[in-house]
Short mmCIF file of C-alpha atoms and ligand atoms in Angstrom, two decimals:
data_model
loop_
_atom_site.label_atom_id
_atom_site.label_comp_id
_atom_site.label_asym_id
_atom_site.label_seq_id
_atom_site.Cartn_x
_atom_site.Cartn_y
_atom_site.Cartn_z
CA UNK V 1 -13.10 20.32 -4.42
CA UNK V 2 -11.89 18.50 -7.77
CA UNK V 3 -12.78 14.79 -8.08
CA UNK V 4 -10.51 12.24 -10.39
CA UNK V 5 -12.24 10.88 -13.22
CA UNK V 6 -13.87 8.17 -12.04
CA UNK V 7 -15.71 10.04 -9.30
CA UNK V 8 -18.80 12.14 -10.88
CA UNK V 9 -22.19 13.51 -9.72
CA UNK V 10 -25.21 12.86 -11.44
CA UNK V 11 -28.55 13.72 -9.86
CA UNK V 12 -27.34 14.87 -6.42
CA UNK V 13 -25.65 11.49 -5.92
CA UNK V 14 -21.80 10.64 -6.17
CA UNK V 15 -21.06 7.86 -8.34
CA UNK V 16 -18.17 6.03 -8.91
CA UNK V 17 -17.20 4.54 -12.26
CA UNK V 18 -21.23 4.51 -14.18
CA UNK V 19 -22.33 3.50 -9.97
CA UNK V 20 -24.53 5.08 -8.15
CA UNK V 21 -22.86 4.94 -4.84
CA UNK V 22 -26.17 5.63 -3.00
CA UNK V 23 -27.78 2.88 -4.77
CA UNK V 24 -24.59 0.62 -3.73
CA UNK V 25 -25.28 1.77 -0.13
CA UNK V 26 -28.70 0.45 -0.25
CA UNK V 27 -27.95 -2.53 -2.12
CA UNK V 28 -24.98 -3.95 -0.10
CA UNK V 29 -25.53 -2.23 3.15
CA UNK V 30 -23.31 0.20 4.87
CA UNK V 31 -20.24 0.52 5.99
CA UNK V 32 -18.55 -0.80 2.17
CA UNK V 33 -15.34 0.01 0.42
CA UNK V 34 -16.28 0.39 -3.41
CA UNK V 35 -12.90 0.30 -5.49
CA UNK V 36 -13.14 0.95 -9.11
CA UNK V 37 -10.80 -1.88 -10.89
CA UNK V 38 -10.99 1.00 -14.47
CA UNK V 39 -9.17 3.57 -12.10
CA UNK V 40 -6.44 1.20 -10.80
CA UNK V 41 -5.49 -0.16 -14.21
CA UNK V 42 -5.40 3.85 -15.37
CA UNK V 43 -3.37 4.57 -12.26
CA UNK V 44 -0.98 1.39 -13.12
CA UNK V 45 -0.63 2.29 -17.19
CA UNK V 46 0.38 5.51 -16.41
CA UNK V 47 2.97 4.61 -13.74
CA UNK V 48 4.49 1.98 -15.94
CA UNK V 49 4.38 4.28 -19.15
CA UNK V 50 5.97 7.36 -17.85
CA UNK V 51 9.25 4.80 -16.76
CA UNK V 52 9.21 2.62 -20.10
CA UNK V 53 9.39 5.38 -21.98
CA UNK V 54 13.18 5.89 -20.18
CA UNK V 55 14.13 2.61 -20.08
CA UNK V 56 12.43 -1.00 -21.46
CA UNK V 57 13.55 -3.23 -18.06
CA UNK V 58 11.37 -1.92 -15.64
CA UNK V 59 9.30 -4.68 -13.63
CA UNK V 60 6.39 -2.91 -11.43
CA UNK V 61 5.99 -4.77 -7.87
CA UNK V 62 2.30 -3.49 -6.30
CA UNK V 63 3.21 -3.44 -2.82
CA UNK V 64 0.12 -5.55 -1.38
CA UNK V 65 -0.05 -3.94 1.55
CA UNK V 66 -2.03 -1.12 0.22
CA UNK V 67 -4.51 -3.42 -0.43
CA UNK V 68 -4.56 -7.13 -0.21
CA UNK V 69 -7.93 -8.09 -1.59
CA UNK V 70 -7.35 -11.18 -4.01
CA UNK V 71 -9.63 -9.42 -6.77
CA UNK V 72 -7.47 -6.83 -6.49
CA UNK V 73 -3.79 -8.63 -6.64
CA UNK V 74 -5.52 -10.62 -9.66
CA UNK V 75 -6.40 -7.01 -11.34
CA UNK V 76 -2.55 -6.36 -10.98
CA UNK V 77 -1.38 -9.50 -11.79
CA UNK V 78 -3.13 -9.39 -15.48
CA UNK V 79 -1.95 -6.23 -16.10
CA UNK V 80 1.81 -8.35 -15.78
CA UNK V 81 2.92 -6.59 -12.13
CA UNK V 82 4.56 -8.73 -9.57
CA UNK V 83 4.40 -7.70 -6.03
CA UNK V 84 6.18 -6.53 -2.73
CA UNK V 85 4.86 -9.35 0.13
CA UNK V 86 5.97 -8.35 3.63
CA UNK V 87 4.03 -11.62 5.11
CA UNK V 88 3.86 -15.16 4.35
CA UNK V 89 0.31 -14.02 3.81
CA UNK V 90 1.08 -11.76 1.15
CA UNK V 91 3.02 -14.28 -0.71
CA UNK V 92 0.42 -16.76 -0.80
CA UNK V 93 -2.10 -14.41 -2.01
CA UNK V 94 0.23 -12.73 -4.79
CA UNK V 95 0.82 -16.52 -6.04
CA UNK V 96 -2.87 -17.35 -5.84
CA UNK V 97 -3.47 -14.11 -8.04
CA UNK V 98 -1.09 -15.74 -10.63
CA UNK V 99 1.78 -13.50 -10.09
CA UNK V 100 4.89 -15.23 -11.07
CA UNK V 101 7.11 -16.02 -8.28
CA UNK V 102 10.10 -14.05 -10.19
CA UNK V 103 8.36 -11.17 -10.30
CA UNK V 104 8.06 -11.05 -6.25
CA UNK V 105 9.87 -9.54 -3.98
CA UNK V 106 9.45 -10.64 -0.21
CA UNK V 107 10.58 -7.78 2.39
CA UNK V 108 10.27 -7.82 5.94
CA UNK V 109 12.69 -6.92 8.43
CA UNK V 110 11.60 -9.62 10.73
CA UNK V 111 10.57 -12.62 9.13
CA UNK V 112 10.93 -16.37 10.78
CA UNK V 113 12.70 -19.32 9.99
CA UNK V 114 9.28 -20.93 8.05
CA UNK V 115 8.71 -17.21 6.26
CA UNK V 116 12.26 -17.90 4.36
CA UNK V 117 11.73 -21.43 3.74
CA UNK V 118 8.31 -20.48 2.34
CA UNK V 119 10.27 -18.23 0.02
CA UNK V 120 12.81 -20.87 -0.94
CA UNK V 121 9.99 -23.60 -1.56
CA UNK V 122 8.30 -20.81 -4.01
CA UNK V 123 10.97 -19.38 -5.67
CA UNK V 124 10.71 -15.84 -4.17
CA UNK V 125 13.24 -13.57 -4.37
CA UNK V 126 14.02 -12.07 -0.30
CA UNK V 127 15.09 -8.77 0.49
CA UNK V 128 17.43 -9.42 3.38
CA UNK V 129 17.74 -6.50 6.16
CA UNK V 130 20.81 -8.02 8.06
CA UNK V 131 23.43 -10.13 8.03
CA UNK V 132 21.95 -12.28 10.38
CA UNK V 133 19.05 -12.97 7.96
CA UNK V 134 20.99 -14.00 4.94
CA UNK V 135 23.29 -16.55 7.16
CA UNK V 136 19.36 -17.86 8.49
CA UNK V 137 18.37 -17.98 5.05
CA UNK V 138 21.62 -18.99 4.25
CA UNK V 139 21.58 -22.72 6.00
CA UNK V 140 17.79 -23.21 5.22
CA UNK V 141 18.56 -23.35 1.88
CA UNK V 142 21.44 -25.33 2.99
CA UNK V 143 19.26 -27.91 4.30
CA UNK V 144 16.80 -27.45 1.47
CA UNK V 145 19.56 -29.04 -1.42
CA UNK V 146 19.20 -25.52 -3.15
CA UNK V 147 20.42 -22.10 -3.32
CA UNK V 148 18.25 -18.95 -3.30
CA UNK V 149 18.16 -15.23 -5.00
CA UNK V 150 18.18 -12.06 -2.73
CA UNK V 151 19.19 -8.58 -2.34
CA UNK V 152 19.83 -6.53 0.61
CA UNK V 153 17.65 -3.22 1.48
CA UNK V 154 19.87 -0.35 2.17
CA UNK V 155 19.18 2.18 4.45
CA UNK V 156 19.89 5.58 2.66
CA UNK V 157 19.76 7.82 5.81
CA UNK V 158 17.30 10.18 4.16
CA UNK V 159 14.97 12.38 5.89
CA UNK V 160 11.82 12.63 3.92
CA UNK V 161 9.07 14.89 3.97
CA UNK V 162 5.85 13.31 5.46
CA UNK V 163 4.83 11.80 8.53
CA UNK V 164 7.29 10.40 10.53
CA UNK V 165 5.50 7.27 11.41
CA UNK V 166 5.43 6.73 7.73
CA UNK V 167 9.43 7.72 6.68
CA UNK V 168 11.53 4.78 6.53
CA UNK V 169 14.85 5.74 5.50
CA UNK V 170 15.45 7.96 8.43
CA UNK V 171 19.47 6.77 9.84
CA UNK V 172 17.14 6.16 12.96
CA UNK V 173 14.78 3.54 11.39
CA UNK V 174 14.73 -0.06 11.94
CA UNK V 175 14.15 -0.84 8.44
CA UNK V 176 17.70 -1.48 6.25
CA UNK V 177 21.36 -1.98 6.57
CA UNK V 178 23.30 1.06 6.59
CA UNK V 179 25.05 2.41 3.37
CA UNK V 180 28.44 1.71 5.25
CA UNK V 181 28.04 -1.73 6.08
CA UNK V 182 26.45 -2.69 2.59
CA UNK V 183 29.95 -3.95 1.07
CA UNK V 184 30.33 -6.08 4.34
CA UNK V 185 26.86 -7.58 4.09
CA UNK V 186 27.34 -8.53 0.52
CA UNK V 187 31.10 -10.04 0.64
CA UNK V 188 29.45 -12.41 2.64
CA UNK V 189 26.87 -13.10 0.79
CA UNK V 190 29.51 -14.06 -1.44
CA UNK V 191 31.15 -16.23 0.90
CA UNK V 192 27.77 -17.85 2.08
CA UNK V 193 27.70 -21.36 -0.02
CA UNK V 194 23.72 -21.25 -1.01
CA UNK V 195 22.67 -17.76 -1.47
CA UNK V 196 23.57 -15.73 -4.58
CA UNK V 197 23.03 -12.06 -4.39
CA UNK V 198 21.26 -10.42 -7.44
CA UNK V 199 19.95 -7.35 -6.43
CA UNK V 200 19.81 -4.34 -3.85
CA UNK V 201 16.74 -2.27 -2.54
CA UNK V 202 15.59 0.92 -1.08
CA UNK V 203 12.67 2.48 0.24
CA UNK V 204 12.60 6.04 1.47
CA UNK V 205 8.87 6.02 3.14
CA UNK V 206 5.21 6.62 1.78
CA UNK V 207 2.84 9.69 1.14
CA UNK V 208 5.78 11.93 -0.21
CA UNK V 209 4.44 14.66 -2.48
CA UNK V 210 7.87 16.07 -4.02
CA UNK V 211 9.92 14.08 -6.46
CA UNK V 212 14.08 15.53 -5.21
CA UNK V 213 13.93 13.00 -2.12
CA UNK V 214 13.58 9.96 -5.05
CA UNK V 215 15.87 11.72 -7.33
CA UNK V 216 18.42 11.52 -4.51
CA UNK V 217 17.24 8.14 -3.37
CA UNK V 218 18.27 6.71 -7.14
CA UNK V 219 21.51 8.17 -6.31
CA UNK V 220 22.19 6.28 -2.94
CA UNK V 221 21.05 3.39 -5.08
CA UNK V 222 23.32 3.85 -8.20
CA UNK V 223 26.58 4.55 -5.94
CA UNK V 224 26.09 1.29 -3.73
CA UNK V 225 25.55 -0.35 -6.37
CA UNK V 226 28.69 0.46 -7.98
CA UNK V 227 30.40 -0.59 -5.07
CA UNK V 228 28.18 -3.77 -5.11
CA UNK V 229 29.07 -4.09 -8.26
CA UNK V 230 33.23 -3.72 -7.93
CA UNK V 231 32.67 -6.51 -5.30
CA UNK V 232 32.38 -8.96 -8.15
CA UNK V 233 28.18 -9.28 -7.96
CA UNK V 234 26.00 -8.88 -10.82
CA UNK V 235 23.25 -6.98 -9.92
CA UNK V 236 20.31 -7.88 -11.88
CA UNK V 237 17.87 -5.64 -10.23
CA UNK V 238 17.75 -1.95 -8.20
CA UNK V 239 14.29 -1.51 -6.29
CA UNK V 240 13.01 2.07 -5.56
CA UNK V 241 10.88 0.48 -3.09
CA UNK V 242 7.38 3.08 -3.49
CA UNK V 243 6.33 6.44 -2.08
CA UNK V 244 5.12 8.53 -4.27
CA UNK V 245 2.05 10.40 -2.51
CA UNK V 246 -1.58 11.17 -3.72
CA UNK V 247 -3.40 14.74 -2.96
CA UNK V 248 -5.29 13.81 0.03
CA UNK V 249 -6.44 17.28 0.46
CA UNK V 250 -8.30 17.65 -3.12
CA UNK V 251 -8.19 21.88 -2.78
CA UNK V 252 -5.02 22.60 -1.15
CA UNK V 253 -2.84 19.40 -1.91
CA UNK V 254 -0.76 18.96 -5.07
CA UNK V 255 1.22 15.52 -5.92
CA UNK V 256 4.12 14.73 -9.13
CA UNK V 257 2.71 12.56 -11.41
CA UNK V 258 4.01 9.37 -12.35
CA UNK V 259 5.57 10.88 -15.19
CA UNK V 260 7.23 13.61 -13.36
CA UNK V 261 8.48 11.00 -10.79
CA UNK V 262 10.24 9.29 -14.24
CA UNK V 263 11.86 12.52 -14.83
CA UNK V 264 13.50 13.61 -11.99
CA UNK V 265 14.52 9.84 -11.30
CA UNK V 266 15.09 7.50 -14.42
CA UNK V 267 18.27 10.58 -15.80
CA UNK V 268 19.98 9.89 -12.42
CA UNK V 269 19.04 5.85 -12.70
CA UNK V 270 20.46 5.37 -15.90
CA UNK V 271 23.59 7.75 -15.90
CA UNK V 272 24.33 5.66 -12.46
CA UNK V 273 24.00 2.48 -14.53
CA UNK V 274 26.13 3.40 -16.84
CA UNK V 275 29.13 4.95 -15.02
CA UNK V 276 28.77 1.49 -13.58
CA UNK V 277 28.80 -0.74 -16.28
CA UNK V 278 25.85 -3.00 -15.81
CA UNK V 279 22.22 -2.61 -16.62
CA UNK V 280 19.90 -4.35 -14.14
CA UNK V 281 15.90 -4.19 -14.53
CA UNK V 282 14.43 -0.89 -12.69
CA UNK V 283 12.01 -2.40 -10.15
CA UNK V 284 9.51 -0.30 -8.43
CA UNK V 285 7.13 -1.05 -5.47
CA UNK V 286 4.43 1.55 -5.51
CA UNK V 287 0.99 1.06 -3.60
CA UNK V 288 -0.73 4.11 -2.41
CA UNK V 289 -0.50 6.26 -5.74
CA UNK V 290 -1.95 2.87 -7.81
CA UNK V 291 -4.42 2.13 -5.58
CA UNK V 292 -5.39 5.35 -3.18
CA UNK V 293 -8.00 6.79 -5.22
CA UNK V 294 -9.38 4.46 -6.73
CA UNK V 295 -11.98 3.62 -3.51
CA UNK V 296 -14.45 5.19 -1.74
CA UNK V 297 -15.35 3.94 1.44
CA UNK V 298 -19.34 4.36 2.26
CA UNK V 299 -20.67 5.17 5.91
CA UNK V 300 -24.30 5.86 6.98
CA UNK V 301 -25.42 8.59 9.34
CA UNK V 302 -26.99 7.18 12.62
CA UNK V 303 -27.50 10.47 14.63
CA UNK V 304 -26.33 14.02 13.99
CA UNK V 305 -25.58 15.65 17.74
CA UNK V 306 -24.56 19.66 18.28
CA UNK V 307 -22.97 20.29 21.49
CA UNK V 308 -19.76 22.42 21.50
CA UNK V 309 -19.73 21.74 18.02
CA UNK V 310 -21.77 19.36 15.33
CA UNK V 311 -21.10 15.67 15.63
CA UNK V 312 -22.34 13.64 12.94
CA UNK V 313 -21.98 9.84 14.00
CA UNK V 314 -21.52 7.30 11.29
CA UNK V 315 -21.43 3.66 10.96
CA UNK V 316 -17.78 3.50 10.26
CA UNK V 317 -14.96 4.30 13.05
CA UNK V 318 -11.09 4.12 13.17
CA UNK V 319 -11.54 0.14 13.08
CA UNK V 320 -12.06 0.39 9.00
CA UNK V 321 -10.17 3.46 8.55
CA UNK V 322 -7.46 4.00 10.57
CA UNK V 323 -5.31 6.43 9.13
CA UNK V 324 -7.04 9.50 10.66
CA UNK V 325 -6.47 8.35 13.91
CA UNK V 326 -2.87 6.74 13.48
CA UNK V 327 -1.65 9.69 10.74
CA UNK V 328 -3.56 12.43 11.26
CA UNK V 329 -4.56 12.25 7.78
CA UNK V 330 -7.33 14.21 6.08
CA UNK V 331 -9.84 12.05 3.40
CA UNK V 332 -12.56 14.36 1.83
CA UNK V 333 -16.01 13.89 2.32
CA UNK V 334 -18.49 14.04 0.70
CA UNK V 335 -22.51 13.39 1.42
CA UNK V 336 -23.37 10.98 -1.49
CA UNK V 337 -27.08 11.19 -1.63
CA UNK V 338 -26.72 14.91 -1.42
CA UNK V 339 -23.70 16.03 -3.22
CA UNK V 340 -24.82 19.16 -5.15
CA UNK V 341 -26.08 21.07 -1.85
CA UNK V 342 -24.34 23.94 -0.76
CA UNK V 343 -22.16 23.83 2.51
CA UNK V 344 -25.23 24.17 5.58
CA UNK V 345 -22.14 24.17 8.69
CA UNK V 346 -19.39 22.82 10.11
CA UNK V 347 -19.65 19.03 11.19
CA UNK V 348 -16.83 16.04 12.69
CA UNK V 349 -17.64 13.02 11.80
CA UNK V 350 -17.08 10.81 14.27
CA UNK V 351 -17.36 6.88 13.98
CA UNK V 352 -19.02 4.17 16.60
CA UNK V 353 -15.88 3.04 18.55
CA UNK V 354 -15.42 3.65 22.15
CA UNK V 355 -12.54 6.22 22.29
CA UNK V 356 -12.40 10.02 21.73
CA UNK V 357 -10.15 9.98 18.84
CA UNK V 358 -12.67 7.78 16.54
CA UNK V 359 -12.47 10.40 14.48
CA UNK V 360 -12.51 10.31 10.71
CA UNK V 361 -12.72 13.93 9.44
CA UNK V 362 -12.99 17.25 11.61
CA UNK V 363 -14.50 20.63 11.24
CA UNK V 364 -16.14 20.04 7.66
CA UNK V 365 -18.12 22.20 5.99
CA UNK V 366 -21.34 20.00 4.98
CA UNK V 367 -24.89 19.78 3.77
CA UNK V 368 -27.19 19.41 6.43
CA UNK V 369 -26.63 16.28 7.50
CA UNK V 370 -29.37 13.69 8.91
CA UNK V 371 -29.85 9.92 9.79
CA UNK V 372 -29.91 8.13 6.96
CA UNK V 373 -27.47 10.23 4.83
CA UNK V 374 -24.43 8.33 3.01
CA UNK V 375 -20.97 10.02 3.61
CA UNK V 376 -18.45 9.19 1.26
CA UNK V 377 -14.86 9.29 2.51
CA UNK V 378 -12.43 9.61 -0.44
CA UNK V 379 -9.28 8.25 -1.47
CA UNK V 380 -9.26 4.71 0.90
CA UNK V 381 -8.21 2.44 -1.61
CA UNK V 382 -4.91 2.47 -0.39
CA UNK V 383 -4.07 1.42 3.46
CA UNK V 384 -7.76 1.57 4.55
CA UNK V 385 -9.13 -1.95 4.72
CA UNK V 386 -5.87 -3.46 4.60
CA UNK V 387 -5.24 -1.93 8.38
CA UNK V 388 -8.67 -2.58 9.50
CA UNK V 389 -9.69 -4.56 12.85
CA UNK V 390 -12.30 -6.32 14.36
CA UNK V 391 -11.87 -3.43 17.53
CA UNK V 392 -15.44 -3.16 20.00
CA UNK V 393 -15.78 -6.65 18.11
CA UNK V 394 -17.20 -5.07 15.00
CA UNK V 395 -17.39 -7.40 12.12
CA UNK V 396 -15.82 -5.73 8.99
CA UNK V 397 -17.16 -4.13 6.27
CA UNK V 398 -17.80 -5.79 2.67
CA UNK V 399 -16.01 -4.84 -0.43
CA UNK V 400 -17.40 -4.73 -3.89
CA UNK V 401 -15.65 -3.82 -7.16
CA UNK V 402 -16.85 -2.01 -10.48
CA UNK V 403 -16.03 -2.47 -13.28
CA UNK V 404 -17.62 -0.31 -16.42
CA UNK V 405 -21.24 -1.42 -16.03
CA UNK V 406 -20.24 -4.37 -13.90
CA UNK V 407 -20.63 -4.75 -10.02
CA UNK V 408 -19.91 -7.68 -7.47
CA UNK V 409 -18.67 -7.72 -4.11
CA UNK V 410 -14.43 -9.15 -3.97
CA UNK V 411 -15.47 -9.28 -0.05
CA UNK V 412 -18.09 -10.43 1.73
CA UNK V 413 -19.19 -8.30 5.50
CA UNK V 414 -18.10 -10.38 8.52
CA UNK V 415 -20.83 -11.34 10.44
CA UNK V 416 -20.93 -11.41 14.38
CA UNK V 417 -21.11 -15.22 14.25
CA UNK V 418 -17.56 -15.28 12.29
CA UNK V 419 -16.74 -12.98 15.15
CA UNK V 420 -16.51 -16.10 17.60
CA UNK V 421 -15.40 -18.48 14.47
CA UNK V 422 -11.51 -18.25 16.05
CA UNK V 423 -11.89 -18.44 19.33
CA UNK V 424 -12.44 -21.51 21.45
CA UNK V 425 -14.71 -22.80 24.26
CA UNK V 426 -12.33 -23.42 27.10
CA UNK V 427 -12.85 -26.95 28.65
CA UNK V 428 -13.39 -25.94 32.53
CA UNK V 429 -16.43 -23.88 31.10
CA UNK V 430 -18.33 -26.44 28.88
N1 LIG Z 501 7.82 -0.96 -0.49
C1 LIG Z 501 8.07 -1.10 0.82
C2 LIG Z 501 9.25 -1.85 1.24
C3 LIG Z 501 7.22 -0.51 1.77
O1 LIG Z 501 7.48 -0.63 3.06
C4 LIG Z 501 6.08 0.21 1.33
C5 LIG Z 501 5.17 0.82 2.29
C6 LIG Z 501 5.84 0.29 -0.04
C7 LIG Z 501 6.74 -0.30 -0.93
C8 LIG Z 501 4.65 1.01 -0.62
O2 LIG Z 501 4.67 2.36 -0.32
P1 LIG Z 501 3.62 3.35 -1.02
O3 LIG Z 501 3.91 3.37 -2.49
O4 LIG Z 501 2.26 2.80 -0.77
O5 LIG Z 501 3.84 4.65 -0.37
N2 LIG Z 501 -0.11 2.73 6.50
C9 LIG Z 501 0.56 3.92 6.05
C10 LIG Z 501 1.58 3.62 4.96
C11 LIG Z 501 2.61 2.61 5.35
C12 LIG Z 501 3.55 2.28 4.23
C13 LIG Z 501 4.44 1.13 4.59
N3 LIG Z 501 5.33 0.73 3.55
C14 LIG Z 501 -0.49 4.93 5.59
O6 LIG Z 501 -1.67 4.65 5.65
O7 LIG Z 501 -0.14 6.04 5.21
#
């Protein structure tokens, strides 16, 4: 198996960044995410290099979802990104990071009447997905005294190769308007007295490990906009949305690289500009490929069990990783405290939840395995704690950062007093 820079082993132990992740097992207690902040900014520089060197306008939106941790929105937010909010939630936190409201995008394809007029009150940009959105937004900026920015996300009708939970461009999704109602959607945002269009998005779906489906995303994007364009709108920015996939699979899985993504998109982006006459900024939402790899999340063994097969049951379960269970998706593993043994058999590792698919990896060839051990499962930086739960009513996990020699936790471990901290005593039961 290859490991990414950051990930070494020294002694028999995996370490991330100079950390001994062992050592942060003991120290912090398991289960614990452990991002390293050097990897993300090395991820980000070389996303936002290989497209500069194409074109200077391009404005990098981290799409928070991947992971919403305020530590690491601020990490993004120094290194001059904006971000792609989908919640009212992720807007406040991408402000409280000290991203500037212009470069934020807020997308959603269901948001309420107080998500816009959060947006108006802070200057957000919104990425409308119907007509029945922009008229909302439309008279609450009415009744606010102002106008507001937007753009409309078009739905390319793309089929994309990856999971289908995951591919949002399909004809079938509900995410977007359709290319041939675009023009309508736009004349009247025209018409509409306080909004004033200034930009159009896409996004084709996440985890996609071949570069054509952007390529011929950019040139959905170019061609609308020309039409956008012939409407009389000046379009100030096109949004690729994000996508681009990481190798999961560390032996059999290849992805592009940001620079190849440039390649086989940025000719088609800026011929399409051209032939159109108008040169808006290049935004681009990516969150899995800046922030996948960069964390390890750490699990103890409780109990190793052979019946049909070997079981090894760790401390972590679909409730802080659940893209296993919901995707099917494959994260190496790796015994921390005992990474230079050979491969002893064949184990699933299987987490504490109370349902047969808590399952986070299957049919891996391991190290003996015993109580005590520290699996590593790699590449959770990215859609792992940002889609946990409190499920069985297990507090979450903690998250630390590292940073060179440096080490602090951006998270503290819920406890199973915050458990109840929500929830109230009902009066007939006093
Ligand atoms: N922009 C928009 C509008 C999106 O909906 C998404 C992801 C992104 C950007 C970022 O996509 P990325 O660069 O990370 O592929 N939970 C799933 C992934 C869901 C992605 C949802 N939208 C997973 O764990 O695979």
């Amino acid at each position: 198996m290859t490991l990414p820079p950051h990930l070494t082993v020294k002694e028999g132990h995996l370490h991330i960044g100079s950390h001994d992740t062992v050592a942060l097992a003991k120290k912090y207690g398991t289960p614990l995410y452990v991002t390293d902040e050097q990897r993300i900014r090395a991820n980000f520089m070389a996303y936002r290099e290989a497209l500069t060197g194409y074109y200077d306008r391009v404005q990098m939106l981290y799409a928070a979802k991947a992971n919403g941790n305020l530590a690491v929105l601020r990490v993004f937010a120094d290194m001059g990104a904006g971000a792609d909010v989908f919640s009212a939630g992720e807007l406040y936190l991408a402000l409280v990071a000290g991203m500037r409201p212009e470069h934020l995008l807020f997308n959603g394809s269901s948001k309420t009447a107080e998500d816009l007029k959060l947006a108006v009150q802070k200057n957000v940009r919104v990425s409308l997905d119907s007509i029945d959105e922009m008229k909302q937004l439309n008279e609450i900026a009415r009744a606010m005294g102002t106008t507001v920015e937007c753009s409309f996300r078009v739905n390319p009708a793309m089929e994309v190769p990856t999971h289908p939970k995951i591919a949002t461009g399909l004809a079938t999704s509900k995410f977007g308007i359709p290319a041939g109602q675009i023009k309508e959607a736009y004349r009247a945002a025209v018409e509409a007295s306080n909004i004033v269009p200034v930009g159009l998005h896409c996004h084709i779906g996440s985890q996609i490990l071949d570069v054509a489906p952007f390529a011929k995303e950019a040139e959905v994007l170019v061609k609308v906009a020309k039409e956008v364009t012939d409407l009389g709108v000046t379009l100030r920015f096109l949004d690729m949305g994000g996508g681009l996939g990481i190798p999961y699979n560390h032996t059999t899985e290849a992805a592009p690289t940001p620079q190849e993504y440039a390649d086989a998109v940025m000719p088609v982006f800026l011929d399409g500009i051209e032939k159109a006459g108008i040169k808006p900024a290049f935004w681009v939402e990516p969150g899995r490929n800046l922030m996948g790899d960069s964390t390890v999340l750490l699990t103890c063994v409780n109990s190793v069990k052979t019946t049909h097969k070997t079981f090894v049951n760790v401390d972590a379960g679909f409730n802080l990783l659940a893209r296993p269970v919901m995707y099917d998706s494959y994260h190496e593993v790796i015994v921390a405290n005992k990474a230079e043994l050979a491969p002893a058999g064949r184990c699933t590792v299987t987490g504490p939840i109370c349902e047969t698919g808590d399952i986070l990896a299957h049919d891996r060839d391991l190290p003996e395995v015993a109580p005590g051990d520290v699996i590593a499962l790699l590449d959770t930086g990215a859609y792992g704690f940002s889609m946990s739960s409190q499920y069985n009513s297990r507090p979450r996990c903690a998250e630390i950062m590292v940073n060179g020699g440096m080490e602090a936790p951006m998270r503290r471990a819920e406890t199973i007093i915050d458990l109840k901290m929500t929830m109230e005593s009902l009066p007939w039961q006093k």
